């Protein structure tokens, strides 16, 4: 069974109007995932994302130690 039809304009609005989450949420997610603070992993990490979508958002961080990011 198929769901209701959604037009392209609705999908476009969903994609473009998605709010970004709070920066503290990003900090916590990185802390829980890597066991380190953002400043320990990245030299630069802007609080405002480049883009935000319905299931993710995009940042452009700069690694502090690119060869040691997974340690």
Backbone as XML, in Angstrom:
<?xml version="1.0"?>
<chain id="A" units="angstrom">
  <residue number="1" name="UNK">
    <atom name="N" x="0.836" y="-1.182" z="0.000"/>
    <atom name="CA" x="0.000" y="0.000" z="0.000"/>
    <atom name="C" x="0.881" y="1.246" z="0.000"/>
  </residue>
  <residue number="2" name="UNK">
    <atom name="N" x="0.515" y="2.212" z="-0.787"/>
    <atom name="CA" x="1.266" y="3.450" z="-0.893"/>
    <atom name="C" x="0.703" y="4.503" z="0.047"/>
  </residue>
  <residue number="3" name="UNK">
    <atom name="N" x="1.598" y="5.372" z="0.521"/>
    <atom name="CA" x="1.180" y="6.463" z="1.387"/>
    <atom name="C" x="0.629" y="7.613" z="0.569"/>
  </residue>
  <residue number="4" name="UNK">
    <atom name="N" x="0.269" y="8.698" z="1.236"/>
    <atom name="CA" x="-0.264" y="9.865" z="0.523"/>
    <atom name="C" x="0.797" y="10.499" z="-0.372"/>
  </residue>
  <residue number="5" name="UNK">
    <atom name="N" x="0.340" y="11.054" z="-1.459"/>
    <atom name="CA" x="1.258" y="11.726" z="-2.384"/>
    <atom name="C" x="1.740" y="13.040" z="-1.765"/>
  </residue>
  <residue number="6" name="UNK">
    <atom name="N" x="3.037" y="13.299" z="-1.889"/>
    <atom name="CA" x="3.614" y="14.554" z="-1.405"/>
    <atom name="C" x="4.240" y="15.243" z="-2.609"/>
  </residue>
  <residue number="7" name="UNK">
    <atom name="N" x="3.855" y="16.476" z="-2.846"/>
    <atom name="CA" x="4.374" y="17.163" z="-4.020"/>
    <atom name="C" x="5.798" y="17.684" z="-3.790"/>
  </residue>
  <residue number="8" name="UNK">
    <atom name="N" x="6.453" y="18.013" z="-4.860"/>
    <atom name="CA" x="7.847" y="18.460" z="-4.810"/>
    <atom name="C" x="8.009" y="19.740" z="-3.988"/>
  </residue>
  <residue number="9" name="UNK">
    <atom name="N" x="7.030" y="20.640" z="-4.048"/>
    <atom name="CA" x="7.128" y="21.893" z="-3.289"/>
    <atom name="C" x="7.132" y="21.617" z="-1.783"/>
  </residue>
  <residue number="10" name="UNK">
    <atom name="N" x="6.344" y="20.653" z="-1.337"/>
    <atom name="CA" x="6.315" y="20.287" z="0.079"/>
    <atom name="C" x="7.650" y="19.703" z="0.498"/>
  </residue>
  <residue number="11" name="UNK">
    <atom name="N" x="8.194" y="18.815" z="-0.299"/>
    <atom name="CA" x="9.484" y="18.211" z="0.016"/>
    <atom name="C" x="10.591" y="19.268" z="0.041"/>
  </residue>
  <residue number="12" name="UNK">
    <atom name="N" x="10.554" y="20.193" z="-0.882"/>
    <atom name="CA" x="11.548" y="21.275" z="-0.939"/>
    <atom name="C" x="11.493" y="22.104" z="0.344"/>
  </residue>
  <residue number="13" name="UNK">
    <atom name="N" x="10.273" y="22.431" z="0.790"/>
    <atom name="CA" x="10.100" y="23.212" z="2.004"/>
    <atom name="C" x="10.610" y="22.438" z="3.221"/>
  </residue>
  <residue number="14" name="UNK">
    <atom name="N" x="10.320" y="21.154" z="3.314"/>
    <atom name="CA" x="10.813" y="20.333" z="4.413"/>
    <atom name="C" x="12.336" y="20.336" z="4.449"/>
  </residue>
  <residue number="15" name="UNK">
    <atom name="N" x="12.943" y="20.204" z="3.287"/>
    <atom name="CA" x="14.397" y="20.155" z="3.201"/>
    <atom name="C" x="15.023" y="21.502" z="3.562"/>
  </residue>
  <residue number="16" name="UNK">
    <atom name="N" x="14.448" y="22.592" z="3.096"/>
    <atom name="CA" x="15.050" y="23.909" z="3.290"/>
    <atom name="C" x="14.682" y="24.589" z="4.599"/>
  </residue>
  <residue number="17" name="UNK">
    <atom name="N" x="13.587" y="24.202" z="5.223"/>
    <atom name="CA" x="13.138" y="24.874" z="6.432"/>
    <atom name="C" x="13.483" y="24.108" z="7.708"/>
  </residue>
  <residue number="18" name="UNK">
    <atom name="N" x="14.287" y="23.084" z="7.605"/>
    <atom name="CA" x="14.630" y="22.297" z="8.784"/>
    <atom name="C" x="15.518" y="23.124" z="9.714"/>
  </residue>
  <residue number="19" name="UNK">
    <atom name="N" x="15.130" y="23.241" z="10.977"/>
    <atom name="CA" x="15.953" y="24.002" z="11.916"/>
    <atom name="C" x="17.190" y="23.216" z="12.326"/>
  </residue>
  <residue number="20" name="UNK">
    <atom name="N" x="18.254" y="23.909" z="12.646"/>
    <atom name="CA" x="19.447" y="23.218" z="13.140"/>
    <atom name="C" x="19.246" y="22.949" z="14.627"/>
  </residue>
  <residue number="21" name="UNK">
    <atom name="N" x="19.932" y="21.934" z="15.134"/>
    <atom name="CA" x="19.836" y="21.668" z="16.567"/>
    <atom name="C" x="20.833" y="22.549" z="17.324"/>
  </residue>
  <residue number="22" name="UNK">
    <atom name="N" x="20.669" y="22.610" z="18.621"/>
    <atom name="CA" x="21.509" y="23.417" z="19.483"/>
    <atom name="C" x="22.958" y="22.917" z="19.452"/>
  </residue>
  <residue number="23" name="UNK">
    <atom name="N" x="23.913" y="23.828" z="19.525"/>
    <atom name="CA" x="25.325" y="23.451" z="19.474"/>
    <atom name="C" x="25.706" y="22.529" z="20.630"/>
  </residue>
  <residue number="24" name="UNK">
    <atom name="N" x="25.060" y="22.673" z="21.771"/>
    <atom name="CA" x="25.355" y="21.795" z="22.914"/>
    <atom name="C" x="25.025" y="20.343" z="22.577"/>
  </residue>
  <residue number="25" name="UNK">
    <atom name="N" x="24.014" y="20.137" z="21.750"/>
    <atom name="CA" x="23.677" y="18.781" z="21.288"/>
    <atom name="C" x="24.838" y="18.215" z="20.454"/>
  </residue>
  <residue number="26" name="UNK">
    <atom name="N" x="25.425" y="19.036" z="19.604"/>
    <atom name="CA" x="26.572" y="18.617" z="18.801"/>
    <atom name="C" x="27.748" y="18.273" z="19.711"/>
  </residue>
  <residue number="27" name="UNK">
    <atom name="N" x="28.021" y="19.131" z="20.688"/>
    <atom name="CA" x="29.102" y="18.868" z="21.650"/>
    <atom name="C" x="28.911" y="17.516" z="22.344"/>
  </residue>
  <residue number="28" name="UNK">
    <atom name="N" x="27.696" y="17.287" z="22.810"/>
    <atom name="CA" x="27.395" y="16.051" z="23.531"/>
    <atom name="C" x="27.538" y="14.839" z="22.615"/>
  </residue>
  <residue number="29" name="UNK">
    <atom name="N" x="27.060" y="14.937" z="21.397"/>
    <atom name="CA" x="27.155" y="13.824" z="20.453"/>
    <atom name="C" x="28.617" y="13.479" z="20.166"/>
  </residue>
  <residue number="30" name="UNK">
    <atom name="N" x="29.459" y="14.484" z="19.996"/>
    <atom name="CA" x="30.888" y="14.238" z="19.747"/>
    <atom name="C" x="31.544" y="13.645" z="20.993"/>
  </residue>
  <residue number="31" name="UNK">
    <atom name="N" x="31.208" y="14.192" z="22.150"/>
    <atom name="CA" x="31.755" y="13.678" z="23.417"/>
    <atom name="C" x="31.392" y="12.204" z="23.605"/>
  </residue>
  <residue number="32" name="UNK">
    <atom name="N" x="30.132" y="11.854" z="23.362"/>
    <atom name="CA" x="29.678" y="10.469" z="23.523"/>
    <atom name="C" x="30.264" y="9.545" z="22.458"/>
  </residue>
  <residue number="33" name="UNK">
    <atom name="N" x="30.427" y="10.036" z="21.252"/>
    <atom name="CA" x="30.943" y="9.209" z="20.162"/>
    <atom name="C" x="32.445" y="8.980" z="20.230"/>
  </residue>
  <residue number="34" name="UNK">
    <atom name="N" x="33.198" y="10.023" z="20.624"/>
    <atom name="CA" x="34.657" y="9.946" z="20.577"/>
    <atom name="C" x="35.340" y="9.996" z="21.937"/>
  </residue>
  <residue number="35" name="UNK">
    <atom name="N" x="34.575" y="10.277" z="22.996"/>
    <atom name="CA" x="35.155" y="10.341" z="24.329"/>
    <atom name="C" x="36.072" y="11.527" z="24.539"/>
  </residue>
  <residue number="36" name="UNK">
    <atom name="N" x="35.927" y="12.542" z="23.709"/>
    <atom name="CA" x="36.751" y="13.748" z="23.802"/>
    <atom name="C" x="35.889" y="14.972" z="23.552"/>
  </residue>
  <residue number="37" name="UNK">
    <atom name="N" x="36.377" y="16.117" z="24.018"/>
    <atom name="CA" x="35.702" y="17.384" z="23.750"/>
    <atom name="C" x="36.025" y="17.832" z="22.325"/>
  </residue>
  <residue number="38" name="UNK">
    <atom name="N" x="35.173" y="18.668" z="21.770"/>
    <atom name="CA" x="35.386" y="19.186" z="20.410"/>
    <atom name="C" x="36.776" y="19.799" z="20.268"/>
  </residue>
  <residue number="39" name="UNK">
    <atom name="N" x="37.195" y="20.586" z="21.267"/>
    <atom name="CA" x="38.483" y="21.279" z="21.198"/>
    <atom name="C" x="39.672" y="20.323" z="21.183"/>
  </residue>
  <residue number="40" name="UNK">
    <atom name="N" x="39.485" y="19.112" z="21.662"/>
    <atom name="CA" x="40.556" y="18.116" z="21.653"/>
    <atom name="C" x="40.711" y="17.472" z="20.274"/>
  </residue>
  <residue number="41" name="UNK">
    <atom name="N" x="39.668" y="17.512" z="19.495"/>
    <atom name="CA" x="39.675" y="16.867" z="18.177"/>
    <atom name="C" x="39.850" y="17.881" z="17.053"/>
  </residue>
  <residue number="42" name="UNK">
    <atom name="N" x="39.169" y="19.019" z="17.174"/>
    <atom name="CA" x="39.146" y="20.014" z="16.103"/>
    <atom name="C" x="39.831" y="21.309" z="16.508"/>
  </residue>
  <residue number="43" name="UNK">
    <atom name="N" x="40.561" y="21.876" z="15.586"/>
    <atom name="CA" x="41.162" y="23.190" z="15.794"/>
    <atom name="C" x="40.102" y="24.275" z="15.644"/>
  </residue>
  <residue number="44" name="UNK">
    <atom name="N" x="39.166" y="24.046" z="14.734"/>
    <atom name="CA" x="38.070" y="24.991" z="14.512"/>
    <atom name="C" x="36.791" y="24.210" z="14.267"/>
  </residue>
  <residue number="45" name="UNK">
    <atom name="N" x="35.697" y="24.672" z="14.855"/>
    <atom name="CA" x="34.391" y="24.045" z="14.674"/>
    <atom name="C" x="33.341" y="25.125" z="14.913"/>
  </residue>
  <residue number="46" name="UNK">
    <atom name="N" x="32.759" y="25.626" z="13.845"/>
    <atom name="CA" x="31.785" y="26.714" z="13.952"/>
    <atom name="C" x="30.513" y="26.236" z="14.646"/>
  </residue>
  <residue number="47" name="UNK">
    <atom name="N" x="29.960" y="27.076" z="15.501"/>
    <atom name="CA" x="28.735" y="26.714" z="16.201"/>
    <atom name="C" x="27.533" y="26.678" z="15.267"/>
  </residue>
  <residue number="48" name="UNK">
    <atom name="N" x="27.558" y="27.474" z="14.210"/>
    <atom name="CA" x="26.453" y="27.481" z="13.251"/>
    <atom name="C" x="26.784" y="26.537" z="12.098"/>
  </residue>
  <residue number="49" name="UNK">
    <atom name="N" x="25.918" y="25.559" z="11.819"/>
    <atom name="CA" x="26.191" y="24.619" z="10.732"/>
    <atom name="C" x="26.090" y="25.281" z="9.357"/>
  </residue>
  <residue number="50" name="UNK">
    <atom name="N" x="26.744" y="24.666" z="8.390"/>
    <atom name="CA" x="26.672" y="25.140" z="7.007"/>
    <atom name="C" x="25.272" y="24.922" z="6.458"/>
  </residue>
  <residue number="51" name="UNK">
    <atom name="N" x="24.685" y="23.782" z="6.819"/>
    <atom name="CA" x="23.351" y="23.428" z="6.340"/>
    <atom name="C" x="22.680" y="22.532" z="7.361"/>
  </residue>
  <residue number="52" name="UNK">
    <atom name="N" x="21.368" y="22.470" z="7.276"/>
    <atom name="CA" x="20.602" y="21.614" z="8.161"/>
    <atom name="C" x="19.479" y="20.991" z="7.354"/>
  </residue>
  <residue number="53" name="UNK">
    <atom name="N" x="19.260" y="19.704" z="7.547"/>
    <atom name="CA" x="18.200" y="18.998" z="6.841"/>
    <atom name="C" x="17.286" y="18.299" z="7.829"/>
  </residue>
  <residue number="54" name="UNK">
    <atom name="N" x="16.377" y="17.514" z="7.313"/>
    <atom name="CA" x="15.419" y="16.863" z="8.186"/>
    <atom name="C" x="16.030" y="15.734" z="9.008"/>
  </residue>
  <residue number="55" name="UNK">
    <atom name="N" x="17.164" y="15.166" z="8.578"/>
    <atom name="CA" x="17.772" y="14.081" z="9.349"/>
    <atom name="C" x="19.229" y="14.333" z="9.726"/>
  </residue>
  <residue number="56" name="UNK">
    <atom name="N" x="19.797" y="15.437" z="9.325"/>
    <atom name="CA" x="21.203" y="15.704" z="9.647"/>
    <atom name="C" x="21.504" y="17.182" z="9.426"/>
  </residue>
  <residue number="57" name="UNK">
    <atom name="N" x="22.668" y="17.590" z="9.901"/>
    <atom name="CA" x="23.167" y="18.914" z="9.559"/>
    <atom name="C" x="24.648" y="18.810" z="9.253"/>
  </residue>
  <residue number="58" name="UNK">
    <atom name="N" x="25.170" y="19.798" z="8.558"/>
    <atom name="CA" x="26.528" y="19.746" z="8.033"/>
    <atom name="C" x="27.371" y="20.857" z="8.654"/>
  </residue>
  <residue number="59" name="UNK">
    <atom name="N" x="28.572" y="20.476" z="9.093"/>
    <atom name="CA" x="29.545" y="21.443" z="9.597"/>
    <atom name="C" x="30.816" y="21.322" z="8.776"/>
  </residue>
  <residue number="60" name="UNK">
    <atom name="N" x="31.734" y="22.252" z="8.957"/>
    <atom name="CA" x="32.994" y="22.239" z="8.227"/>
    <atom name="C" x="34.139" y="22.415" z="9.215"/>
  </residue>
  <residue number="61" name="UNK">
    <atom name="N" x="34.376" y="21.400" z="10.074"/>
    <atom name="CA" x="35.408" y="21.541" z="11.098"/>
    <atom name="C" x="36.816" y="21.351" z="10.544"/>
  </residue>
  <residue number="62" name="UNK">
    <atom name="N" x="37.793" y="21.807" z="11.305"/>
    <atom name="CA" x="39.205" y="21.646" z="10.957"/>
    <atom name="C" x="39.840" y="20.799" z="12.035"/>
  </residue>
  <residue number="63" name="UNK">
    <atom name="N" x="40.371" y="19.623" z="11.677"/>
    <atom name="CA" x="40.988" y="18.723" z="12.642"/>
    <atom name="C" x="42.243" y="19.325" z="13.254"/>
  </residue>
  <residue number="64" name="UNK">
    <atom name="N" x="42.429" y="19.105" z="14.542"/>
    <atom name="CA" x="43.638" y="19.548" z="15.220"/>
    <atom name="C" x="44.804" y="18.666" z="14.824"/>
  </residue>
  <residue number="65" name="UNK">
    <atom name="N" x="44.593" y="17.367" z="14.880"/>
    <atom name="CA" x="45.612" y="16.391" z="14.523"/>
    <atom name="C" x="45.020" y="15.379" z="13.559"/>
  </residue>
  <residue number="66" name="UNK">
    <atom name="N" x="45.020" y="15.656" z="12.261"/>
    <atom name="CA" x="44.372" y="14.773" z="11.296"/>
    <atom name="C" x="44.845" y="13.319" z="11.383"/>
  </residue>
  <residue number="67" name="UNK">
    <atom name="N" x="46.091" y="13.087" z="11.737"/>
    <atom name="CA" x="46.601" y="11.711" z="11.786"/>
    <atom name="C" x="46.221" y="11.013" z="13.093"/>
  </residue>
  <residue number="68" name="UNK">
    <atom name="N" x="45.601" y="11.725" z="14.044"/>
    <atom name="CA" x="45.306" y="11.148" z="15.349"/>
    <atom name="C" x="43.822" y="11.322" z="15.723"/>
  </residue>
  <residue number="69" name="UNK">
    <atom name="N" x="42.949" y="11.520" z="14.743"/>
    <atom name="CA" x="41.550" y="11.832" z="15.017"/>
    <atom name="C" x="40.804" y="10.682" z="15.662"/>
  </residue>
  <residue number="70" name="UNK">
    <atom name="N" x="41.176" y="9.454" z="15.388"/>
    <atom name="CA" x="40.424" y="8.323" z="15.920"/>
    <atom name="C" x="40.983" y="7.819" z="17.246"/>
  </residue>
  <residue number="71" name="UNK">
    <atom name="N" x="42.079" y="8.388" z="17.716"/>
    <atom name="CA" x="42.706" y="7.901" z="18.968"/>
    <atom name="C" x="41.903" y="8.291" z="20.178"/>
  </residue>
</chain>
